[in-house]
Short mmCIF file of C-alpha atoms in Angstrom, two decimals:
data_model
loop_
_atom_site.label_atom_id
_atom_site.label_comp_id
_atom_site.label_asym_id
_atom_site.label_seq_id
_atom_site.Cartn_x
_atom_site.Cartn_y
_atom_site.Cartn_z
CA MET A 1 48.81 -6.81 147.45
CA SER A 2 49.59 -6.12 144.19
CA ALA A 3 49.74 -2.76 142.73
CA THR A 4 46.35 -1.44 141.24
CA LEU A 5 45.86 -0.75 137.72
CA LEU A 6 42.57 0.85 137.36
CA HIS A 7 40.04 1.50 139.87
CA ALA A 8 36.20 2.75 139.14
CA GLU A 9 32.91 3.26 140.69
CA TYR A 10 29.79 3.17 138.90
CA PRO A 11 26.47 4.16 140.86
CA VAL A 12 23.61 2.28 139.35
CA GLU A 13 19.81 3.35 140.06
CA SER A 14 16.79 0.96 140.59
CA GLU A 15 14.70 0.81 137.76
CA ASP A 16 16.85 3.11 135.31
CA TYR A 17 16.13 0.67 132.50
CA THR A 18 17.21 3.09 129.93
CA ARG A 19 20.92 3.32 131.17
CA ALA A 20 21.28 -0.37 132.16
CA GLY A 21 24.22 -1.47 130.86
CA GLU A 22 25.90 1.81 130.57
CA ALA A 23 28.42 0.85 133.32
CA SER A 24 29.38 -2.60 131.93
CA ALA A 25 30.34 -0.90 128.43
CA ASP A 26 32.70 1.53 130.05
CA ILE A 27 33.95 -1.38 132.00
CA LYS A 28 34.54 -3.37 128.80
CA ARG A 29 35.91 -0.37 126.87
CA LYS A 30 38.28 0.12 129.69
CA LEU A 31 39.57 -3.36 130.14
CA LYS A 32 40.00 -3.69 126.25
CA GLN A 33 42.22 -0.49 126.38
CA LEU A 34 44.62 -2.24 129.00
CA GLY A 35 44.78 -5.35 126.94
CA VAL A 36 42.89 -7.71 128.72
CA PRO A 37 42.61 -10.90 126.81
CA ALA A 38 39.37 -11.32 124.48
CA SER A 39 38.48 -14.63 126.30
CA VAL A 40 38.51 -13.18 130.06
CA LEU A 41 37.29 -10.00 128.55
CA ARG A 42 34.06 -11.62 127.17
CA ARG A 43 33.51 -13.57 130.42
CA VAL A 44 33.75 -10.02 132.48
CA SER A 45 31.40 -8.32 130.29
CA VAL A 46 28.79 -10.80 130.61
CA ALA A 47 28.96 -11.04 134.41
CA SER A 48 29.20 -7.04 134.48
CA TYR A 49 26.36 -6.90 132.60
CA GLU A 50 24.40 -9.52 134.43
CA VAL A 51 25.19 -8.18 137.52
CA GLU A 52 24.23 -4.25 136.53
CA LEU A 53 21.23 -5.38 135.40
CA ASN A 54 20.43 -7.30 138.74
CA LEU A 55 21.15 -4.06 140.26
CA VAL A 56 18.55 -2.04 138.10
CA ILE A 57 15.79 -4.78 138.08
CA HIS A 58 16.02 -5.99 141.95
CA SER A 59 17.69 -3.62 144.10
CA ASP A 60 17.20 -0.16 145.82
CA GLY A 61 20.28 1.01 143.76
CA GLY A 62 23.98 0.43 144.72
CA VAL A 63 27.36 0.60 143.34
CA LEU A 64 29.50 -1.48 140.83
CA THR A 65 33.10 -1.39 141.74
CA LEU A 66 35.91 -2.54 139.00
CA GLU A 67 39.31 -3.16 140.33
CA VAL A 68 42.25 -4.29 138.08
CA THR A 69 45.86 -5.57 138.96
CA PRO A 70 48.05 -7.47 137.03
CA GLU A 71 46.86 -10.73 138.51
CA ALA A 72 43.26 -10.16 138.41
CA VAL A 73 39.80 -8.24 137.41
CA ARG A 74 37.52 -7.79 140.17
CA LEU A 75 33.92 -6.93 140.10
CA ILE A 76 32.09 -5.75 143.31
CA SER A 77 28.41 -5.06 143.36
CA ALA A 78 26.99 -3.72 146.59
CA ASP A 79 23.44 -2.19 146.88
CA ARG A 80 21.29 -0.51 149.68
CA GLY A 81 18.77 -3.25 149.84
CA PRO A 82 16.39 -4.95 150.04
CA GLY A 83 18.35 -8.40 150.11
CA ILE A 84 17.68 -11.61 149.17
CA PRO A 85 15.54 -13.97 151.85
CA ASP A 86 16.80 -17.20 150.09
CA LEU A 87 19.97 -17.38 148.74
CA ASP A 88 19.85 -21.06 147.48
CA LEU A 89 16.70 -20.20 145.63
CA ALA A 90 18.10 -17.16 144.01
CA MET A 91 21.01 -19.16 142.73
CA ARG A 92 18.80 -21.76 141.13
CA GLU A 93 18.49 -21.40 137.50
CA GLY A 94 15.06 -20.36 136.01
CA TRP A 95 14.11 -18.94 139.51
CA SER A 96 13.29 -15.06 139.07
CA THR A 97 11.29 -12.47 140.99
CA ALA A 98 11.61 -9.79 138.00
CA SER A 99 9.00 -7.57 137.14
CA GLU A 100 6.74 -7.28 134.12
CA THR A 101 8.85 -4.45 133.00
CA ALA A 102 12.12 -6.41 133.26
CA ARG A 103 10.51 -9.31 131.64
CA SER A 104 9.17 -7.28 128.67
CA LEU A 105 12.78 -5.98 128.03
CA GLY A 106 14.30 -9.70 127.73
CA PHE A 107 15.22 -10.50 131.33
CA GLY A 108 14.18 -12.16 134.25
CA ALA A 109 15.03 -15.56 132.79
CA GLY A 110 16.41 -16.67 136.19
CA MET A 111 20.07 -16.96 134.58
CA GLY A 112 21.64 -13.88 136.00
CA LEU A 113 23.36 -15.20 139.24
CA PRO A 114 24.08 -18.67 137.89
CA ASN A 115 25.53 -17.17 134.79
CA MET A 116 27.79 -14.85 136.87
CA LYS A 117 29.10 -17.76 138.88
CA ARG A 118 29.55 -19.47 135.66
CA ASN A 119 31.67 -16.88 134.45
CA ALA A 120 33.72 -15.75 137.48
CA ASP A 121 36.73 -17.66 138.58
CA ASP A 122 35.83 -16.56 142.09
CA PHE A 123 32.13 -15.86 142.95
CA SER A 124 30.70 -15.04 146.26
CA ILE A 125 27.41 -13.58 147.38
CA THR A 126 25.99 -12.29 150.94
CA SER A 127 22.75 -10.77 151.61
CA GLU A 128 21.04 -9.68 154.64
CA VAL A 129 17.15 -8.83 154.09
CA GLY A 130 16.80 -5.10 155.25
CA LYS A 131 20.55 -4.35 154.61
CA GLY A 132 21.68 -5.47 151.13
CA THR A 133 23.68 -7.84 149.09
CA THR A 134 26.92 -8.08 147.94
CA ILE A 135 28.63 -9.57 144.68
CA ASP A 136 32.14 -10.43 144.74
CA MET A 137 33.75 -11.90 141.51
CA GLY A 138 37.07 -12.41 140.38
CA PHE A 139 38.56 -13.05 137.03
CA ARG A 140 42.40 -14.42 136.96
CA LEU A 141 44.57 -12.87 134.21
CA ALA A 142 47.93 -14.68 135.42
CA MET B 1 27.91 -19.54 106.02
CA THR B 2 28.24 -15.81 105.60
CA ILE B 3 25.67 -13.38 106.49
CA ALA B 4 25.20 -12.60 102.88
CA ASP B 5 24.04 -16.43 102.76
CA MET B 6 21.40 -15.87 105.12
CA VAL B 7 20.01 -12.72 103.81
CA ARG B 8 19.43 -14.96 100.40
CA VAL B 9 18.22 -18.13 102.60
CA LEU B 10 15.97 -15.63 104.38
CA HIS B 11 15.04 -13.33 101.97
CA ALA B 12 16.25 -10.56 104.42
CA ARG B 13 16.58 -6.77 104.07
CA VAL B 14 19.99 -5.64 105.12
CA LEU B 15 19.51 -2.58 107.82
CA CYS B 16 22.81 -1.90 108.54
CA GLY B 17 26.56 -3.19 108.04
CA GLN B 18 26.19 -3.99 104.13
CA GLU B 19 29.97 -3.64 103.97
CA ARG B 20 30.32 -6.52 106.44
CA ILE B 21 28.08 -8.95 105.05
CA ASP B 22 30.73 -11.42 103.86
CA THR B 23 31.53 -12.39 107.72
CA PRO B 24 31.42 -15.89 108.16
CA VAL B 25 28.95 -16.98 110.81
CA TYR B 26 29.24 -20.42 112.70
CA THR B 27 26.57 -20.83 115.12
CA ALA B 28 23.25 -19.41 115.87
CA CYS B 29 20.98 -18.85 118.87
CA CYS B 30 17.21 -17.57 118.79
CA SER B 31 15.68 -16.26 121.79
CA ASP B 32 14.04 -13.26 122.95
CA LEU B 33 15.15 -13.71 126.65
CA MET B 34 18.70 -11.57 126.89
CA SER B 35 19.13 -13.33 129.81
CA ASP B 36 19.38 -16.76 128.18
CA VAL B 37 21.47 -15.16 125.20
CA LEU B 38 23.96 -13.93 127.84
CA ALA B 39 24.54 -17.78 128.66
CA PHE B 40 25.79 -18.39 125.32
CA VAL B 41 29.06 -16.94 125.22
CA ASN B 42 30.18 -17.05 121.49
CA GLU B 43 31.11 -14.15 119.57
CA LYS B 44 30.59 -15.92 116.34
CA THR B 45 27.04 -16.63 117.01
CA VAL B 46 24.30 -14.97 115.25
CA LEU B 47 21.20 -13.81 117.32
CA ILE B 48 17.48 -14.28 116.05
CA THR B 49 15.20 -12.27 117.97
CA GLY B 50 12.18 -10.64 117.89
CA LEU B 51 13.16 -7.87 120.55
CA THR B 52 14.05 -4.26 119.19
CA ASN B 53 15.04 -2.56 122.08
CA PRO B 54 18.44 -1.14 123.19
CA HIS B 55 19.23 -4.14 125.48
CA VAL B 56 19.49 -6.32 122.56
CA LEU B 57 22.25 -4.32 121.16
CA ARG B 58 24.23 -3.95 124.53
CA THR B 59 23.56 -7.88 125.05
CA ALA B 60 25.30 -8.30 121.44
CA ASP B 61 28.14 -5.93 122.54
CA MET B 62 28.94 -7.57 125.84
CA LEU B 63 29.17 -11.04 123.75
CA ASP B 64 30.86 -9.43 120.41
CA LEU B 65 27.95 -10.95 118.39
CA LYS B 66 28.57 -10.05 114.51
CA CYS B 67 24.77 -10.37 113.32
CA LEU B 68 21.33 -9.57 114.66
CA VAL B 69 18.38 -11.02 112.67
CA PHE B 70 15.24 -9.66 113.38
CA ALA B 71 12.25 -11.67 112.89
CA ARG B 72 8.59 -11.15 111.62
CA GLY B 73 9.51 -8.14 109.83
CA LYS B 74 10.60 -6.28 112.82
CA VAL B 75 12.87 -3.05 112.15
CA PRO B 76 14.37 -1.10 114.99
CA GLY B 77 14.39 2.59 115.26
CA GLU B 78 17.02 4.68 113.59
CA GLU B 79 19.10 5.30 116.69
CA ILE B 80 19.08 1.78 117.48
CA LEU B 81 20.53 1.13 113.93
CA GLU B 82 23.05 4.00 113.95
CA GLN B 83 24.40 2.49 117.35
CA ALA B 84 24.43 -1.18 115.73
CA ASP B 85 26.42 0.40 112.81
CA GLU B 86 28.89 1.90 115.64
CA GLN B 87 29.14 -1.50 117.22
CA GLY B 88 30.30 -3.07 113.85
CA LEU B 89 27.12 -5.28 113.64
CA VAL B 90 25.31 -6.34 110.53
CA VAL B 91 21.60 -6.23 111.39
CA ILE B 92 19.00 -7.74 108.96
CA SER B 93 15.14 -7.91 109.01
CA THR B 94 13.02 -11.09 107.78
CA LYS B 95 9.51 -11.64 107.39
CA ALA B 96 9.74 -15.28 108.55
CA THR B 97 8.84 -15.67 111.85
CA ALA B 98 11.62 -16.83 114.31
CA PHE B 99 10.46 -20.54 114.05
CA THR B 100 10.67 -20.62 110.37
CA ALA B 101 13.94 -18.59 110.21
CA CYS B 102 15.55 -20.89 112.18
CA GLY B 103 14.29 -23.88 110.18
CA LEU B 104 15.26 -22.40 107.08
CA LEU B 105 19.08 -21.71 108.51
CA TYR B 106 19.13 -24.75 109.93
CA GLU B 107 18.04 -26.48 106.57
CA ALA B 108 20.97 -24.23 104.97
CA GLY B 109 23.56 -25.77 107.22
CA LEU B 110 23.71 -23.52 110.38
CA ARG B 111 23.78 -25.33 113.73
CA GLY B 112 23.01 -24.06 117.05
CA VAL B 113 25.31 -23.20 119.81
CA PRO B 114 27.01 -25.99 121.65
CA ILE B 115 26.50 -25.89 125.05
CA GLU B 116 28.95 -27.16 127.66
CA TRP B 117 27.07 -27.01 131.06
CA PRO B 118 28.42 -28.37 134.08
CA GLU B 119 26.80 -30.89 135.93
CA SER B 120 24.66 -29.16 138.53
CA GLU B 121 23.90 -31.04 142.12
CA ASP B 122 20.32 -31.02 141.78
CA SER B 123 19.99 -31.91 138.24
CA GLN B 124 18.63 -35.40 138.93
#
């Protein structure tokens, strides 16, 4: 295991549309200060905003964790439910169960999970109905 | 093309960032779906949209966009413009509809974001 340069945790509340994106803005600021290259920074920012919005739109609340080592940036989203019944369907572009509120704000196009996967170098998702969903994303720095 | 050229083409009003209107722009995308916009990772892209909520700014921030164009004469609130200015964005507003704004910009030589989408297994 390599030394952790940065560890931060951001609680994200369900349906808190006003603050949605604040964690991602802070993550971007912190990574920029650490000198993460712009190309990686943009991918992390997009994935982090998508995952933060997913917590707000779909989850019962959760925590977004940022971990930085000299080798990689890691983003972990862990929520308290409700869990995704069909992960294959959820990963499909265009599929969305977002509420009207989310859609009226410009979200819910069904691009979130595929877009996270596309931007991350490593992507894994596990989910259990009634328990919650965990998304783990890695972005290589070296 | 620069943002100043876009202002001329669209008969637009500059709402903030006047001092940055000589910034060059290379591509554009037009959408009210921020989820879709987030799939176009390119900081040299201009976003044409009818949405004026804070999430448009957040999206622009995450992507390092330089310019927002609000179509159909929409003008966001003061707070949003102040935030946009802090982010270093140029925000302009045109009376044209999104479709017409895109047409005018395309005619003037601006093109869409090239998409390199990986082949998906179930695309057939």
